[in-house]
Coordinates of C-alpha atoms and ligand atoms in Angstrom, one line a residue:
Chain A
M1 CA 136.4 64.7 83.9
T2 CA 132.8 64.5 83.2
T3 CA 130.2 63.4 85.7
P4 CA 129.4 59.7 84.9
T5 CA 125.9 59.2 83.9
I6 CA 123.4 56.6 85.2
V7 CA 122.9 53.2 83.6
K8 CA 119.3 52.1 83.9
Y9 CA 119.0 49.5 86.8
E10 CA 117.5 46.9 84.6
E11 CA 120.3 47.2 82.0
A12 CA 123.1 47.4 84.5
L13 CA 122.0 44.1 85.8
T14 CA 122.3 42.5 82.4
R15 CA 126.1 43.1 82.5
Y16 CA 126.9 43.2 86.1
E17 CA 126.5 41.1 89.2
P18 CA 126.3 43.1 92.5
V19 CA 128.0 42.1 95.7
L20 CA 126.6 43.6 98.8
G21 CA 127.8 43.9 102.5
I22 CA 125.7 45.6 105.2
E23 CA 127.1 47.1 108.5
T24 CA 124.3 47.9 110.9
H25 CA 124.7 49.9 114.1
I26 CA 122.3 49.4 116.9
E27 CA 122.1 51.7 120.0
L28 CA 121.2 49.5 122.9
G29 CA 118.5 50.8 125.1
T30 CA 120.4 50.6 128.5
N31 CA 119.6 53.1 131.3
S32 CA 123.3 54.2 131.5
K33 CA 126.1 54.6 128.9
M34 CA 128.6 51.9 127.9
F35 CA 131.4 52.9 130.2
C36 CA 130.0 55.5 132.6
G37 CA 126.7 56.1 134.5
C38 CA 125.5 59.1 132.3
P39 CA 121.9 58.5 131.3
T40 CA 121.0 57.9 127.6
T41 CA 117.7 59.7 127.2
F42 CA 117.1 60.6 123.6
G43 CA 116.5 64.3 122.9
A44 CA 117.9 65.7 126.2
E45 CA 119.4 69.2 126.3
P46 CA 122.8 69.3 124.8
N47 CA 125.7 68.3 127.0
T48 CA 123.4 67.4 130.1
Q49 CA 124.3 63.8 129.9
V50 CA 128.1 63.9 130.0
C51 CA 130.7 63.2 132.7
P52 CA 134.6 63.1 132.9
V53 CA 134.5 59.5 131.4
C54 CA 132.6 60.0 128.2
L55 CA 134.2 63.5 127.8
G56 CA 137.6 61.8 127.9
L57 CA 138.9 64.0 130.7
P58 CA 142.4 63.3 132.2
G59 CA 142.4 60.6 135.0
S60 CA 139.0 59.1 134.3
L61 CA 138.5 55.4 133.6
P62 CA 135.8 53.5 131.9
V63 CA 134.0 50.4 133.4
T64 CA 131.8 48.1 131.2
N65 CA 128.1 48.2 131.5
H66 CA 127.0 44.6 132.4
A67 CA 123.5 45.1 130.8
A68 CA 125.2 46.1 127.5
I69 CA 127.2 42.9 127.4
E70 CA 124.1 40.9 128.2
G71 CA 122.3 42.8 125.4
I72 CA 125.0 42.1 122.7
I73 CA 125.2 38.4 123.8
K74 CA 121.4 38.2 123.2
I75 CA 121.8 39.8 119.9
G76 CA 124.5 37.4 118.9
L77 CA 122.5 34.4 120.0
A78 CA 119.5 35.6 118.0
F79 CA 121.7 35.8 114.9
N80 CA 122.9 32.2 115.5
C81 CA 126.3 33.5 116.4
E82 CA 129.1 31.8 118.4
I83 CA 129.9 33.8 121.4
V84 CA 133.6 33.7 121.9
E85 CA 135.1 32.6 125.1
W86 CA 137.6 35.4 125.4
C87 CA 138.0 38.8 123.8
R88 CA 139.2 42.3 124.2
F89 CA 138.1 45.9 123.6
A90 CA 140.3 47.8 121.1
R91 CA 141.1 51.5 120.8
K92 CA 140.3 52.8 117.4
N93 CA 142.4 55.9 117.1
Y94 CA 141.1 58.8 114.9
F95 CA 141.1 62.6 115.2
Y96 CA 137.8 63.9 114.9
P97 CA 135.7 66.0 117.3
D98 CA 132.9 63.5 117.7
M99 CA 134.9 61.6 120.1
P100 CA 136.4 63.9 122.6
K101 CA 138.9 61.2 123.6
N102 CA 140.3 61.1 120.0
Y103 CA 139.7 57.4 120.0
Q104 CA 136.6 55.2 120.1
I105 CA 136.5 52.1 122.3
S106 CA 135.5 49.4 119.9
Q107 CA 136.5 45.7 119.1
Y108 CA 139.0 45.0 116.3
D109 CA 140.2 41.3 115.5
E110 CA 138.4 39.8 118.6
P111 CA 134.6 40.5 118.2
L112 CA 132.4 39.1 121.0
C113 CA 130.1 37.3 118.6
V114 CA 131.2 35.5 115.2
D115 CA 129.8 33.5 112.4
G116 CA 126.0 33.7 112.6
H117 CA 123.4 33.9 109.9
L118 CA 119.9 35.4 109.3
D119 CA 117.4 33.8 106.9
I120 CA 115.2 36.3 105.1
E121 CA 112.5 35.9 102.5
V122 CA 112.2 37.9 99.3
E123 CA 109.2 37.3 97.0
G124 CA 108.8 33.9 98.4
E125 CA 112.4 32.8 98.2
T126 CA 114.6 32.4 101.2
Y127 CA 118.1 33.8 101.3
R128 CA 120.5 33.1 104.0
V129 CA 122.6 36.2 105.0
E130 CA 125.9 35.1 106.7
I131 CA 126.9 37.3 109.6
E132 CA 130.5 37.8 110.0
R133 CA 130.7 39.4 113.5
V134 CA 128.8 41.2 116.0
H135 CA 130.9 43.6 118.2
M136 CA 130.6 46.1 120.9
E137 CA 131.5 49.7 120.7
E138 CA 130.5 53.1 121.9
D139 CA 128.5 55.7 120.0
T140 CA 129.9 59.2 118.9
G141 CA 128.7 62.7 119.7
K142 CA 126.6 64.7 117.4
S143 CA 128.1 67.7 115.4
L144 CA 126.1 70.7 114.1
H145 CA 128.1 72.4 111.3
V146 CA 127.7 76.1 111.2
G147 CA 128.9 78.9 108.9
G148 CA 130.3 78.9 105.5
A149 CA 127.5 77.5 103.3
T150 CA 125.0 78.5 105.7
G151 CA 126.2 82.0 105.7
R152 CA 125.5 82.6 109.3
I153 CA 129.1 83.9 110.1
H154 CA 130.6 84.8 106.8
G155 CA 133.9 83.0 106.2
A156 CA 133.7 81.1 109.4
D157 CA 133.5 77.3 109.3
F158 CA 133.0 75.5 112.7
S159 CA 131.2 72.8 114.4
L160 CA 129.1 72.8 117.6
V161 CA 129.3 69.3 119.3
D162 CA 126.9 67.8 121.8
Y163 CA 128.3 64.8 123.6
N164 CA 125.1 63.3 125.0
R165 CA 125.3 60.5 122.5
A166 CA 128.9 59.9 122.9
G167 CA 129.5 56.6 125.0
I168 CA 126.0 55.0 124.3
P169 CA 126.3 51.4 124.0
L170 CA 126.4 50.5 120.2
V171 CA 126.4 47.2 118.7
E172 CA 127.6 46.7 115.1
I173 CA 126.4 43.7 113.1
V174 CA 128.5 42.9 110.0
T175 CA 127.4 40.6 107.2
K176 CA 129.7 38.5 105.1
P177 CA 129.5 39.4 101.4
I178 CA 126.1 38.8 100.1
T179 CA 126.3 37.3 96.6
A180 CA 124.2 35.7 94.0
T181 CA 121.3 38.1 94.6
G182 CA 121.2 39.3 90.9
D183 CA 118.4 41.9 90.4
K184 CA 117.0 41.1 93.9
A185 CA 120.1 42.8 95.5
P186 CA 118.1 45.9 96.5
L187 CA 115.2 44.0 97.7
V188 CA 117.5 41.5 99.6
A189 CA 119.2 44.6 101.4
R190 CA 115.8 45.9 102.5
A191 CA 114.5 42.6 103.6
Y192 CA 117.7 42.0 105.7
A193 CA 117.5 45.3 107.4
T194 CA 113.7 44.8 107.9
E195 CA 114.2 41.4 109.6
L196 CA 117.3 42.5 111.5
R197 CA 115.1 45.2 113.0
E198 CA 112.3 42.8 113.9
L199 CA 114.7 40.5 115.5
V200 CA 116.4 43.0 117.6
R201 CA 113.1 44.7 118.6
S202 CA 111.7 41.3 119.6
I203 CA 114.5 40.6 122.0
G204 CA 113.8 44.0 123.7
V205 CA 117.5 45.3 123.7
S206 CA 116.9 48.4 121.6
D207 CA 114.0 50.4 120.3
V208 CA 115.6 50.2 116.7
R209 CA 114.2 53.5 115.4
M210 CA 115.7 54.4 112.3
E211 CA 114.3 57.9 112.3
E212 CA 115.9 58.6 115.7
G213 CA 119.3 57.0 114.7
S214 CA 119.0 54.1 117.2
M215 CA 119.5 51.8 114.1
R216 CA 121.6 53.0 111.2
C217 CA 122.8 51.1 108.1
D218 CA 126.1 51.3 106.1
V219 CA 125.7 49.7 102.7
N220 CA 128.7 48.3 100.8
V221 CA 128.1 47.6 97.0
S222 CA 130.4 46.5 94.4
L223 CA 129.9 45.2 90.8
M224 CA 131.6 42.6 88.8
P225 CA 131.0 41.8 85.2
R226 CA 128.5 38.8 84.9
G227 CA 130.4 35.5 84.9
A228 CA 133.5 37.0 86.6
S229 CA 134.8 35.5 89.6
E230 CA 136.7 38.5 91.0
W231 CA 134.7 41.1 93.1
G232 CA 135.0 44.8 91.9
T233 CA 136.0 47.7 94.2
R234 CA 133.3 48.5 96.8
T235 CA 131.9 51.8 98.1
E236 CA 130.5 52.2 101.5
T237 CA 127.4 54.4 101.6
K238 CA 126.5 55.9 105.0
N239 CA 123.5 58.0 106.2
V240 CA 121.1 55.3 105.1
N241 CA 118.2 56.0 107.6
S242 CA 115.2 54.2 106.6
L243 CA 114.3 50.6 105.3
R244 CA 113.2 52.2 102.0
S245 CA 116.5 54.1 101.7
V246 CA 118.5 50.9 102.1
E247 CA 116.7 49.6 98.9
R248 CA 117.2 52.9 97.1
A249 CA 120.8 53.3 98.1
V250 CA 121.7 50.1 96.6
R251 CA 119.8 50.5 93.5
S252 CA 121.4 53.9 92.9
E253 CA 124.9 52.7 93.6
I254 CA 124.5 49.9 91.1
E255 CA 123.4 52.4 88.4
R256 CA 126.1 54.7 89.1
Q257 CA 129.0 52.1 89.4
A258 CA 127.6 50.5 86.1
A259 CA 128.2 53.8 84.4
V260 CA 131.7 54.2 85.7
L261 CA 132.7 50.8 84.6
D262 CA 131.0 51.1 81.2
A263 CA 133.1 54.1 80.5
G264 CA 136.2 52.0 81.2
R265 CA 137.0 53.8 84.4
R266 CA 137.6 52.4 88.0
V267 CA 135.3 52.6 90.9
I268 CA 137.0 54.5 93.7
Q269 CA 137.0 52.8 97.1
E270 CA 135.4 55.6 99.2
T271 CA 132.6 56.5 101.6
R272 CA 129.5 57.9 100.0
H273 CA 126.6 59.9 101.5
F274 CA 123.0 58.9 100.6
H275 CA 120.5 61.8 100.1
E276 CA 117.0 61.2 101.0
D277 CA 115.6 63.8 98.8
T278 CA 117.2 62.9 95.5
G279 CA 117.8 59.2 96.2
V280 CA 121.4 59.3 95.0
T281 CA 124.8 59.0 96.7
T282 CA 127.6 61.6 96.5
S283 CA 131.2 61.2 97.3
G284 CA 132.5 61.6 100.8
R285 CA 136.2 61.1 102.1
S286 CA 138.3 58.3 100.7
K287 CA 138.3 55.5 102.9
E288 CA 141.1 55.6 105.3
E289 CA 143.0 52.4 105.4
A290 CA 142.4 50.2 108.4
Q291 CA 145.9 50.6 109.9
D292 CA 145.4 54.2 109.9
Y293 CA 143.2 53.6 113.0
R294 CA 146.2 52.2 114.7
Y295 CA 144.0 49.8 116.6
F296 CA 145.5 48.4 119.8
P297 CA 144.1 46.4 122.8
E298 CA 142.2 48.9 125.1
P299 CA 144.5 49.1 128.1
D300 CA 141.8 50.8 130.4
L301 CA 139.5 47.7 130.2
V302 CA 140.1 44.2 131.2
P303 CA 139.3 41.3 128.7
M304 CA 135.8 39.7 128.7
A305 CA 135.4 36.1 129.2
P306 CA 131.7 35.3 129.2
S307 CA 131.2 31.9 130.9
R308 CA 129.3 29.2 129.0
E309 CA 126.8 29.1 131.9
W310 CA 126.0 32.8 131.5
V311 CA 125.7 32.4 127.6
E312 CA 123.3 29.6 128.2
E313 CA 121.3 31.5 130.8
L314 CA 120.9 34.3 128.3
R315 CA 119.9 32.0 125.6
A316 CA 117.2 30.7 127.7
T317 CA 115.7 34.2 128.2
L318 CA 115.3 34.8 124.5
P319 CA 111.6 35.1 123.4
E320 CA 110.1 33.3 120.5
L321 CA 112.0 35.1 117.6
P322 CA 110.0 36.6 114.7
A323 CA 110.7 33.8 112.0
A324 CA 109.4 31.1 114.5
R325 CA 106.5 33.2 115.6
R326 CA 105.4 33.9 112.0
K327 CA 105.5 30.2 111.4
R328 CA 103.3 29.5 114.3
V329 CA 100.8 32.2 113.6
Q330 CA 100.4 31.2 110.2
R331 CA 99.5 27.7 111.2
E332 CA 97.2 28.7 114.2
W333 CA 95.4 31.4 112.1
S334 CA 95.2 29.2 109.0
L335 CA 96.9 32.0 106.8
S336 CA 98.2 31.7 103.3
D337 CA 101.6 33.0 102.6
L338 CA 100.2 36.1 101.0
E339 CA 97.8 36.8 103.9
L340 CA 100.7 36.3 106.3
R341 CA 102.8 38.8 104.4
D342 CA 100.1 41.3 104.5
V343 CA 99.6 41.1 108.2
V344 CA 103.4 41.4 108.8
N345 CA 103.8 44.2 106.4
A346 CA 100.7 46.1 108.0
G347 CA 102.5 45.7 111.3
A348 CA 99.3 44.0 112.6
L349 CA 100.9 40.9 114.0
D350 CA 101.3 42.2 117.6
L351 CA 97.8 43.8 117.5
I352 CA 96.1 40.8 116.2
E353 CA 97.7 38.5 118.7
A354 CA 97.0 40.8 121.5
T355 CA 93.4 41.0 120.4
I356 CA 93.1 37.1 120.3
A357 CA 94.5 37.1 123.8
A358 CA 91.8 39.4 124.9
G359 CA 89.2 36.8 123.8
A360 CA 88.4 37.4 120.1
D361 CA 88.8 34.6 117.6
A362 CA 91.6 34.7 115.2
A363 CA 89.5 35.3 112.0
S364 CA 87.6 38.2 113.4
A365 CA 90.6 39.7 115.0
R366 CA 92.4 39.7 111.7
K367 CA 89.4 40.9 109.9
W368 CA 88.9 44.0 112.2
W369 CA 92.7 45.0 112.0
M370 CA 93.2 44.1 108.4
N371 CA 90.0 45.6 106.9
E372 CA 88.0 48.2 108.9
L373 CA 91.1 49.5 111.0
S374 CA 93.7 49.3 108.2
R375 CA 91.5 51.3 106.0
R376 CA 90.9 54.0 108.7
A377 CA 94.7 54.1 109.4
T378 CA 95.4 54.6 105.6
E379 CA 92.8 57.3 105.4
Q380 CA 94.4 59.1 108.4
G381 CA 98.0 58.4 107.1
V382 CA 99.0 56.8 110.3
E383 CA 100.5 53.5 111.3
L384 CA 98.1 50.8 112.5
T385 CA 99.6 51.0 115.9
A386 CA 99.0 54.7 116.1
L387 CA 95.3 54.4 116.0
P388 CA 93.6 55.4 119.4
I389 CA 92.2 51.9 119.9
T390 CA 93.5 49.0 121.9
P391 CA 93.4 45.3 121.1
D392 CA 91.2 44.9 124.3
Q393 CA 88.7 47.3 122.8
V394 CA 88.7 45.4 119.6
A395 CA 88.1 42.2 121.4
R396 CA 85.2 43.9 123.5
I397 CA 83.5 45.0 120.3
Q398 CA 83.9 41.5 118.7
A399 CA 82.4 40.0 122.0
M400 CA 79.4 42.2 121.5
V401 CA 79.0 40.9 118.0
V402 CA 79.3 37.3 119.1
A403 CA 76.6 37.9 121.8
G404 CA 74.4 39.3 119.2
E405 CA 74.3 42.8 120.7
L406 CA 76.0 44.3 117.6
N407 CA 76.0 43.2 113.9
D408 CA 78.9 44.2 111.6
K409 CA 77.4 47.4 110.5
L410 CA 76.8 48.6 114.1
A411 CA 80.2 47.4 115.1
R412 CA 81.9 49.7 112.4
K413 CA 80.0 52.6 114.1
V414 CA 81.3 51.7 117.5
F415 CA 84.9 51.5 116.0
E416 CA 84.3 55.1 114.4
G417 CA 83.2 56.4 117.9
V418 CA 86.1 54.9 119.8
L419 CA 88.5 56.3 117.0
A420 CA 86.8 59.7 117.4
G421 CA 87.6 59.7 121.2
E422 CA 84.0 59.1 122.2
G423 CA 85.1 56.7 124.9
T424 CA 85.1 52.9 125.4
P425 CA 83.1 50.6 123.1
D426 CA 80.4 50.3 125.9
E427 CA 80.3 54.1 126.2
V428 CA 80.0 54.6 122.5
V429 CA 77.2 51.8 122.3
A430 CA 75.3 53.6 125.2
A431 CA 76.0 57.2 123.9
R432 CA 75.0 56.4 120.2
G433 CA 72.2 53.9 121.2
L434 CA 73.8 51.2 119.0
K435 CA 72.2 48.0 120.3
V436 CA 70.9 45.4 117.9
V437 CA 67.0 45.4 118.2
S438 CA 66.0 41.7 119.0
D439 CA 63.4 42.5 121.4
D440 CA 60.2 40.9 119.6
G441 CA 57.8 43.8 120.6
A442 CA 60.0 46.5 119.0
L443 CA 60.7 44.4 116.0
A444 CA 57.0 43.4 115.6
A445 CA 56.0 46.9 115.1
I446 CA 58.6 47.6 112.3
I447 CA 57.6 44.2 110.5
D448 CA 53.9 45.0 110.4
Q449 CA 54.7 48.4 108.8
V450 CA 57.1 46.7 106.3
I451 CA 54.5 43.9 105.3
A452 CA 51.9 46.7 104.8
D453 CA 54.2 48.6 102.6
N454 CA 55.3 45.6 100.6
A455 CA 52.0 43.6 100.2
A456 CA 53.0 42.0 96.9
V457 CA 56.3 40.5 98.3
A458 CA 54.3 39.5 101.4
D459 CA 51.7 37.7 99.2
K460 CA 54.6 35.8 97.4
V461 CA 56.0 34.6 100.7
R462 CA 52.6 33.4 101.8
G463 CA 52.3 31.5 98.7
G464 CA 55.5 29.6 99.6
K465 CA 58.3 31.6 97.9
V466 CA 60.3 31.8 101.2
A467 CA 63.4 33.3 99.4
A468 CA 61.3 36.4 98.8
A469 CA 61.4 37.0 102.5
G470 CA 65.0 38.4 102.1
A471 CA 63.6 41.6 100.5
L472 CA 61.5 42.1 103.6
V473 CA 64.3 41.6 106.0
G474 CA 66.3 44.1 104.1
A475 CA 63.4 46.5 104.4
V476 CA 63.3 45.9 108.1
M477 CA 67.1 46.6 108.4
K478 CA 66.6 49.7 106.5
A479 CA 63.7 50.9 108.6
S480 CA 65.8 50.2 111.9
R481 CA 68.7 52.0 110.6
G482 CA 70.7 48.7 110.8
Q483 CA 69.9 48.0 114.3
A484 CA 67.5 45.1 113.8
D485 CA 68.8 41.6 114.5
A486 CA 68.4 40.3 111.0
G487 CA 68.1 36.7 112.1
R488 CA 65.2 37.3 114.5
A489 CA 63.6 39.6 112.1
R490 CA 63.6 36.9 109.5
E491 CA 62.1 34.4 111.9
L492 CA 59.3 36.7 113.0
I493 CA 58.4 37.6 109.3
L494 CA 58.1 33.9 108.4
E495 CA 56.0 33.2 111.5
K496 CA 53.7 36.2 110.6
L497 CA 53.2 35.3 107.0
G498 CA 52.6 31.6 108.1
A499 CA 55.5 30.3 106.1
S500 CA 57.7 28.9 108.9
Chain B
M1 CA 168.0 50.3 108.5
S2 CA 165.9 52.9 110.5
A3 CA 163.1 51.8 112.6
I4 CA 160.7 54.5 111.3
T5 CA 161.1 56.5 108.2
R6 CA 160.6 60.2 107.8
D7 CA 157.5 59.6 105.6
E8 CA 156.0 57.5 108.2
V9 CA 156.4 60.2 110.8
A10 CA 154.8 62.8 108.3
H11 CA 151.9 60.3 107.9
L12 CA 151.5 60.0 111.6
A13 CA 151.7 63.8 112.0
R14 CA 148.8 64.2 109.4
L15 CA 146.7 61.5 111.2
S16 CA 147.2 63.4 114.5
R17 CA 146.5 66.8 113.0
L18 CA 149.9 68.2 113.9
A19 CA 151.4 70.7 111.5
L20 CA 155.2 69.7 111.6
G21 CA 157.6 71.7 109.5
E22 CA 160.3 70.1 107.4
D23 CA 163.0 70.6 110.0
E24 CA 160.8 69.3 112.8
L25 CA 160.2 66.3 110.7
D26 CA 164.0 65.7 110.3
H27 CA 164.4 66.3 114.0
L28 CA 161.6 64.1 115.3
A29 CA 162.1 61.3 112.8
A30 CA 165.7 60.8 114.2
Q31 CA 164.4 61.0 117.7
L32 CA 161.6 58.6 117.2
D33 CA 163.8 56.1 115.4
Q34 CA 166.2 56.1 118.6
I35 CA 163.2 55.6 120.9
I36 CA 161.8 52.7 118.8
S37 CA 165.1 51.0 118.3
A38 CA 165.4 51.2 122.2
V39 CA 162.1 49.8 122.9
A40 CA 162.6 47.1 120.2
R41 CA 165.4 45.6 122.4
V42 CA 162.5 44.1 124.5
Q43 CA 161.9 41.8 121.7
E44 CA 165.3 40.3 122.0
V45 CA 164.4 38.7 125.4
T46 CA 161.0 37.4 124.3
A47 CA 160.5 33.7 124.3
E48 CA 158.2 31.2 122.8
E49 CA 156.7 30.3 126.1
I50 CA 155.7 34.0 127.0
P51 CA 152.5 35.1 125.4
P52 CA 152.1 38.8 124.2
T53 CA 150.8 40.7 127.2
S54 CA 148.3 43.5 126.8
H55 CA 147.2 44.0 130.4
A56 CA 149.3 43.9 133.5
L57 CA 146.7 42.2 135.8
P58 CA 145.1 38.7 135.3
L59 CA 141.6 40.1 135.6
T60 CA 138.7 39.4 133.3
N61 CA 134.9 40.4 133.4
V62 CA 134.9 43.5 135.5
Y63 CA 131.5 45.0 135.0
R64 CA 129.4 47.8 136.6
A65 CA 125.6 47.6 137.1
D66 CA 123.4 49.4 134.6
E67 CA 122.7 52.3 137.0
V68 CA 122.5 56.0 136.1
R69 CA 124.9 58.1 138.1
P70 CA 124.8 62.0 138.2
S71 CA 126.4 63.7 135.2
L72 CA 128.1 67.0 135.2
T73 CA 126.1 70.2 134.6
P74 CA 126.5 71.8 131.2
E75 CA 128.3 74.5 132.7
Q76 CA 130.9 72.3 134.5
A77 CA 131.2 70.2 131.1
L78 CA 132.0 73.3 129.1
A79 CA 134.1 74.9 131.7
G80 CA 137.3 73.7 130.1
A81 CA 136.4 74.2 126.6
P82 CA 138.4 76.8 124.6
A83 CA 135.0 78.0 123.0
A84 CA 131.4 77.2 123.5
E85 CA 128.1 78.2 121.9
E86 CA 124.6 77.0 122.3
Q87 CA 125.6 74.9 125.3
R88 CA 127.8 73.0 122.8
F89 CA 131.6 72.7 122.3
R90 CA 132.6 74.9 119.5
V91 CA 135.5 73.3 117.5
P92 CA 137.2 74.2 114.0
R93 CA 135.2 72.3 111.4
I94 CA 137.3 69.7 109.7
L95 CA 136.4 70.1 106.1
D96 CA 135.6 67.1 103.9
E97 CA 135.1 64.7 106.7
E98 CA 131.4 64.5 107.4
A99 CA 130.9 62.1 110.3
Ligands
ZN1 ZN1 129.5 59.9 131.1

């Protein structure tokens, strides 16, 4: 059998309609694990955060972490889900060394949160992604595969397992099939993952860092011929660990499946792996049928029956959610849709809002973060949030501009100094001598020199051509290396030339 | 009709990573069939008004506070492992099943 080729994305979309499904795993940021008191610190030395419960030693019993259940209920509410009145954990049996118990505690046919939705925006259009379920489970350990291919021990193939991650609270958010996206499918998938991350981050239950694995996406894709009503066979692509990869994985699966179908073959229902370097997926194991996990109600844990009072208490603790916040900010800051999108994409919303809270006006706060500081972040190849300057400092610099102590040009020098680690804005101003010269005595000397050097222009102003004074103000600014108060300089020039 | 087929026993053995020989499959399939048939007799006394029970105690909502408790030391954790390396459990690799 030959390897199927790729059908170009645009062409594939002329013949096929994609259907998506996205399963997202979120590690909750609790202090302790889901069913035991082990800590959850990321990056700890291997097997230093394990105990009889999370190692599945005989005689140990799990007890549910209250904060984890609070966390998942908050997530469920943020996704507009119904929180069920009664549900159980289920035991998902499988034999693989990443779970020392030989099963994972999860939920099966009784998820804690059901029937939600999340609205997302793609190129100005709103899509509603329906949420099937949000359920609670525990994370697995991490395996390091050694030998064989690496040649470290010839002929030997084994894995080294670290169970620090085993038992960390894990929330799985499952969408209903996402249809009718057409050629926007990859963008819809990415926008969904982006909005999901924002939403979960905003309620403070997880740090949702894809690069550290505290948020992981599995992407299901199937194709059906355009106009058909019956969905095709889907594949599940795992290992999708960045927002960009979510988009690329969907696109690459559409291209691959279209080639398989074009050749008159069938798409195999299987797990596939996404490779960051090549941007393509490769075949993993064939998907085990659900009954092979032999789910049954977890006998070691009692059912959960979250009271309506508790659910409402938790609902009341939810902060303003990202979509509502974006609407408010757009109104308060008078932004166009495009300007708002730029601010959101630059990750500047929190920074600008904090700068305003520290006293700056909205327009100036946005101007500094979106122009000056965004430019410098791009130059340094870092995120805006990673720049060594705080919203308080930006507000302080803007306050000096408002007070007339700095002009924009000098302010930019203060930004430069703060970013270079020269100290606070006030320290940079003092150390670099960056004060606007509005003191009349100091200005007068500069102005006299400028008038003497530009006699012809000065005569025009004396003759009533007030507009010509601009050239003299420019010369004063140049002579003062930008530190003159331009407004005051203009007043003094006109006064001296009898034109005021 | 038997309660469990020989093929089903073979399938379960594979899922459990148990290498059963042909004669063992014959032997166990017959035994399991007897066990399941015996347990199935419970179904004969179930009544409409008795809901399926998964838990013996009528308890719900048992939680612990989100507090860190001491873990084992790595030495303790690995003490019972058949093999360890680099402070990790060393296990045979299961091919073609990347987690
Ligand atoms: Zn533990």
